[in-house]
mmCIF file of C-alpha atoms in Angstrom:
data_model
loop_
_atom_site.group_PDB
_atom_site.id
_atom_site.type_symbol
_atom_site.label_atom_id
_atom_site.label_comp_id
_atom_site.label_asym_id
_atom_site.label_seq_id
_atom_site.Cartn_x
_atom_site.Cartn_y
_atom_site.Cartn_z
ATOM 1 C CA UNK S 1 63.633 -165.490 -84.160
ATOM 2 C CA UNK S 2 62.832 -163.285 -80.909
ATOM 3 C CA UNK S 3 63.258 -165.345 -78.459
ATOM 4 C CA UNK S 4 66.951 -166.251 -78.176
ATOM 5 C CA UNK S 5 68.951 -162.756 -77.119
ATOM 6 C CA UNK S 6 72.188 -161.937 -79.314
ATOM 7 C CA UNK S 7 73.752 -162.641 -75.997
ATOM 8 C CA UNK S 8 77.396 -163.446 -77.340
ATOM 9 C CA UNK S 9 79.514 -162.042 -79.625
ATOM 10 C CA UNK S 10 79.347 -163.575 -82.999
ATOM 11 C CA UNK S 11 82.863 -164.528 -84.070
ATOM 12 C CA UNK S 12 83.274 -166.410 -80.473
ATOM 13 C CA UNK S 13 79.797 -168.172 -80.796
ATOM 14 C CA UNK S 14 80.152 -172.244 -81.305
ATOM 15 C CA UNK S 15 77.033 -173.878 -82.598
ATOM 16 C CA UNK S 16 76.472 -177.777 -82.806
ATOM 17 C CA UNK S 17 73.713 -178.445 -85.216
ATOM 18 C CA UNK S 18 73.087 -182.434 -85.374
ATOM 19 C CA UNK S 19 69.930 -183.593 -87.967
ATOM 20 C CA UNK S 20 68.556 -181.704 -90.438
ATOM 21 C CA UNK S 21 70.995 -182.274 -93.746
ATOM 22 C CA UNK S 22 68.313 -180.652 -95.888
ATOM 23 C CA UNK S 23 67.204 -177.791 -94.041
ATOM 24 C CA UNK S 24 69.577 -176.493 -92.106
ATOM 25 C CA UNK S 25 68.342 -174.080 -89.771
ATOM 26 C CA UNK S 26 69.321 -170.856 -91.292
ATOM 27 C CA UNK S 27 67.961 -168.566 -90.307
ATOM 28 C CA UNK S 28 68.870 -168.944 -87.213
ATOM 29 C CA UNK S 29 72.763 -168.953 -88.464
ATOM 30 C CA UNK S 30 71.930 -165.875 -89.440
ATOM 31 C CA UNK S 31 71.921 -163.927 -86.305
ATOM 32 C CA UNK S 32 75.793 -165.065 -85.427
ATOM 33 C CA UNK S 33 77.498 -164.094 -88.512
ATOM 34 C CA UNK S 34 80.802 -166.165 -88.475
ATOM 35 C CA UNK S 35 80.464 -168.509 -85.734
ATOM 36 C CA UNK S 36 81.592 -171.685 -85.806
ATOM 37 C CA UNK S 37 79.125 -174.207 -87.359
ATOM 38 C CA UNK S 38 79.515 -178.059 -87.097
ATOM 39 C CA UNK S 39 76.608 -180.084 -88.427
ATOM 40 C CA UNK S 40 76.646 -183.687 -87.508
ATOM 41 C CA UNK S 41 74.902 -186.612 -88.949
ATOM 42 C CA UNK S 42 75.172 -190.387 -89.793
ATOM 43 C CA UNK S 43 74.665 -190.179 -93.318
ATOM 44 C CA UNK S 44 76.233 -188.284 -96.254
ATOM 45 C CA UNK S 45 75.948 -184.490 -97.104
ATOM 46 C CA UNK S 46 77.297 -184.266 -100.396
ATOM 47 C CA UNK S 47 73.989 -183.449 -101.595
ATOM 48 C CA UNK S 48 73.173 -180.759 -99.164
ATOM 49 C CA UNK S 49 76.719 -179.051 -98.938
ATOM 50 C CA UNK S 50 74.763 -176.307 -100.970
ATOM 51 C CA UNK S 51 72.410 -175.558 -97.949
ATOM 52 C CA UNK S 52 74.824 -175.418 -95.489
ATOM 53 C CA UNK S 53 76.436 -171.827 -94.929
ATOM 54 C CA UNK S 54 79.782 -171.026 -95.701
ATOM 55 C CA UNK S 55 82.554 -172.537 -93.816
ATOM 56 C CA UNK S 56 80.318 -174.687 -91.749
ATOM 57 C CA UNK S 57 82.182 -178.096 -90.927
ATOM 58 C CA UNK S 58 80.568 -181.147 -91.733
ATOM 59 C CA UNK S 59 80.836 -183.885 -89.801
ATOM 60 C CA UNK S 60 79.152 -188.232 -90.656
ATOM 61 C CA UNK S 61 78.961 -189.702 -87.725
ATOM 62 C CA UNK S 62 76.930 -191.427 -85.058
ATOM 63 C CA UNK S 63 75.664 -188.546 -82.985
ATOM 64 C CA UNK S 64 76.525 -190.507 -79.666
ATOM 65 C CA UNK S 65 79.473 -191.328 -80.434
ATOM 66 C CA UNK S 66 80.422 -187.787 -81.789
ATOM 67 C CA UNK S 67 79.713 -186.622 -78.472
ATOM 68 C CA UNK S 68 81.584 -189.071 -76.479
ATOM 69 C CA UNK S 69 84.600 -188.586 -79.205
ATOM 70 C CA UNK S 70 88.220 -186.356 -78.974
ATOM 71 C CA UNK S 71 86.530 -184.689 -82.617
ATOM 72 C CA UNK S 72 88.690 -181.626 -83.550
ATOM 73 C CA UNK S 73 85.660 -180.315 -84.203
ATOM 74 C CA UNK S 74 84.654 -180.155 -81.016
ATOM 75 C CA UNK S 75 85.652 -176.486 -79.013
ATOM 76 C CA UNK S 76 87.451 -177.342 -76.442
ATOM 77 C CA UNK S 77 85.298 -174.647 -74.322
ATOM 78 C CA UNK S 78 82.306 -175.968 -75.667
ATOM 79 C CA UNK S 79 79.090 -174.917 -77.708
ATOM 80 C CA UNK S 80 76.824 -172.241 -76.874
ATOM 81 C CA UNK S 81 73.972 -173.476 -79.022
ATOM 82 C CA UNK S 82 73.071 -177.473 -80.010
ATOM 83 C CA UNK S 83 70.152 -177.806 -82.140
ATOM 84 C CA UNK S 84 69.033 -180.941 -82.237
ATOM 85 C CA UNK S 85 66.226 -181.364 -85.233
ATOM 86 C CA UNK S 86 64.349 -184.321 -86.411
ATOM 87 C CA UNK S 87 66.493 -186.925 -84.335
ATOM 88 C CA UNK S 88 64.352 -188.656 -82.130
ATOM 89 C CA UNK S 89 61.340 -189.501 -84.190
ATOM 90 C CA UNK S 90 63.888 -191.130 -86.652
ATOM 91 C CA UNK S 91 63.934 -195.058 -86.926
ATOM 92 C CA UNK S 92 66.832 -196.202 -84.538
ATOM 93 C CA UNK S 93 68.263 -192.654 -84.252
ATOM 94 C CA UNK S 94 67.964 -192.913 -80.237
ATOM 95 C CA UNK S 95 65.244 -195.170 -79.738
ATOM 96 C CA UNK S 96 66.510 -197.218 -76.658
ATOM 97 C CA UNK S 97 66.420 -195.073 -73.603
ATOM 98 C CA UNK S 98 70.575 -196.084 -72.963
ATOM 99 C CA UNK S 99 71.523 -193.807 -76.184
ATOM 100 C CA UNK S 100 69.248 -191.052 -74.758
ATOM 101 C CA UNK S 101 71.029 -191.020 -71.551
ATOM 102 C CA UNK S 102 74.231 -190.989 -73.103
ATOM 103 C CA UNK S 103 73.135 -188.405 -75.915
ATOM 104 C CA UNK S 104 72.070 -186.157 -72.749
ATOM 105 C CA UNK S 105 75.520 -186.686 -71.216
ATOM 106 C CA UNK S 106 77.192 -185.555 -74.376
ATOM 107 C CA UNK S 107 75.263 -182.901 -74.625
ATOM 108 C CA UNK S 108 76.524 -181.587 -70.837
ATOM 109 C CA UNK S 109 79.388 -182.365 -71.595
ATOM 110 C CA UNK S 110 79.646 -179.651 -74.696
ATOM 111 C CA UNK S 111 77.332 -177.403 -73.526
ATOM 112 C CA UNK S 112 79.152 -174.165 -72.240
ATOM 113 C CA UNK S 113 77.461 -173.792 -68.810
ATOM 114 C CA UNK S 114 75.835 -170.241 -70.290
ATOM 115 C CA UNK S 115 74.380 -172.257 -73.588
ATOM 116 C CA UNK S 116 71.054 -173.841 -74.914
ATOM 117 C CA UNK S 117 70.173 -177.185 -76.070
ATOM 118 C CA UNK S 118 67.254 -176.655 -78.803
ATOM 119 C CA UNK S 119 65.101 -179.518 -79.653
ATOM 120 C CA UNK S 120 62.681 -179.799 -82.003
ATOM 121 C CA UNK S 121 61.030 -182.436 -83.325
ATOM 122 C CA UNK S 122 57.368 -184.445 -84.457
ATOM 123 C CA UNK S 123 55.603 -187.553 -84.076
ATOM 124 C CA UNK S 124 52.899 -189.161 -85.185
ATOM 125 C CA UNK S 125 49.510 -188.702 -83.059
ATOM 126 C CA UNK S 126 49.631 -188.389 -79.640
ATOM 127 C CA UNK S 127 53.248 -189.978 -79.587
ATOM 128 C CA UNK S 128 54.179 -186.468 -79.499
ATOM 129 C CA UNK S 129 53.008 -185.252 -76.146
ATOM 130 C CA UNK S 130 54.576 -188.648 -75.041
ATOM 131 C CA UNK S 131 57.919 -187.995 -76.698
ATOM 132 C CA UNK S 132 57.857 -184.576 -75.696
ATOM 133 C CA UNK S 133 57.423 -185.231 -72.187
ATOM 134 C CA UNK S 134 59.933 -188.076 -71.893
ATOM 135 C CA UNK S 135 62.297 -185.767 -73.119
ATOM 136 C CA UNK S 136 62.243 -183.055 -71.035
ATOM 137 C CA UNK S 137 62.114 -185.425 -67.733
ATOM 138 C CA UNK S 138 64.980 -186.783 -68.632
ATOM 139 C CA UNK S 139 66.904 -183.199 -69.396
ATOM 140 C CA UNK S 140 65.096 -182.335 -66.163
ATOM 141 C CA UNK S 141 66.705 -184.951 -64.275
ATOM 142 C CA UNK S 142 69.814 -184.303 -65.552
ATOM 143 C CA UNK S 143 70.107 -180.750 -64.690
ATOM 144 C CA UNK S 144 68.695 -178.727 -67.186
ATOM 145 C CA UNK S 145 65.427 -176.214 -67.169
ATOM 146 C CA UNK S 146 63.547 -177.066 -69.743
ATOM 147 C CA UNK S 147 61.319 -174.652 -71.762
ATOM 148 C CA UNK S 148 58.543 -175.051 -74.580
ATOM 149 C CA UNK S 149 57.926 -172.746 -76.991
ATOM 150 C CA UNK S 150 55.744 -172.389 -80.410
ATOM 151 C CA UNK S 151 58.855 -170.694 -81.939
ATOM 152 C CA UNK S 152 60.247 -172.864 -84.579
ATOM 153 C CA UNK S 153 64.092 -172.561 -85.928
ATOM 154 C CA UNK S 154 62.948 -171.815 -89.814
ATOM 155 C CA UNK S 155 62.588 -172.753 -92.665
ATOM 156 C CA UNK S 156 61.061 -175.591 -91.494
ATOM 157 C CA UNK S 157 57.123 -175.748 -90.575
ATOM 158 C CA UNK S 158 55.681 -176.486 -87.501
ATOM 159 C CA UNK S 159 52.665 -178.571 -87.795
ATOM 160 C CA UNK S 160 50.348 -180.211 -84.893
ATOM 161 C CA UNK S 161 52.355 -183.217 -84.250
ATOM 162 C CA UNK S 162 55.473 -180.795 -83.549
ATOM 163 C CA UNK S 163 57.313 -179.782 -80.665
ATOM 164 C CA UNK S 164 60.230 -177.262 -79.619
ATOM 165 C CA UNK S 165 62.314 -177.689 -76.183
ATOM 166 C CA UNK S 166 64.738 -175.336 -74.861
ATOM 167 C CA UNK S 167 67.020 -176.798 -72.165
ATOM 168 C CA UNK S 168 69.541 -174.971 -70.292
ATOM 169 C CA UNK S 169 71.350 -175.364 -67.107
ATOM 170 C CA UNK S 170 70.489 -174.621 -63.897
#
């Protein structure tokens, strides 16, 4: 991926990757040899521990409430990268617009002010464009730039009902 700079250091890089169990977003990983990885979902990853790269901490959880929690996990100077794959257009995940405002306050919260919130996601039809848009006025609102791209974290496929966001602060 060309389009996000090797602008830190790799051993002090923090990464926050909440969705994908299955596909973790490699190779991405792959251009910060030994940072610190946290994955975060609400269901188990026993059967994906496999996929995940070495040393990466695992956390099941509610993403909202991971990101309102104390979790040790959690750098205390925050995360230059949160990837955030496949959340939105899951049943319940963060349906109701109150855990969207709170998942964007978690996400300022732990975002180092120098980091980027990547979002990528799909939806059926022209829910997309709809989703799409309602996510980046909210981000908007809340103080981020937002940014869309047709570069996709691998290996997963973008298709037409796709979309990839890149927030970060202003």
């Amino acid at each position: 991926m060309n389009d996000y700079p090797k602008e830190f250091p790799s051993p002090g890089v923090n990464i926050l990757e909440i969705g994908p169990r299955q596909l973790p977003s490699t190779e991405f990983f792959d251009q910060y040899p030994n940072a610190n990885i946290v994955f975060v979902a609400n269901e188990s990853f026993a059967p994906y521990h496999q996929n995940l790269p070495p040393g990466a901490t695992t956390v099941e959880a509610d993403v909202v409430d991971y990101l309102e929690s104390n979790d040790p996990s959690i750098p205390p100077e925050g995360f230059d990268f949160i990837l955030v794959v496949g959340v939105f257009s899951q049943p319940l995940a963060l349906s109701q617009p109150k855990h969207i405002h709170r998942f964007i306050q978690g996400v300022a919260n732990h975002l180092k002010s120098t980091g980027a919130l990547i979002i990528e996601d799909h939806y059926l039809g022209t829910e997309v464009k709809r989703l799409k848009n309602f996510l980046a006025d909210k981000l908007h609102g809340a103080g981020f730039t937002v940014t869309e791209s047709q570069e996709f974290l691998k290996p997963r496929l973008a298709h037409a009902n796709s979309f990839h966001l890149r927030a970060t602060r202003r």
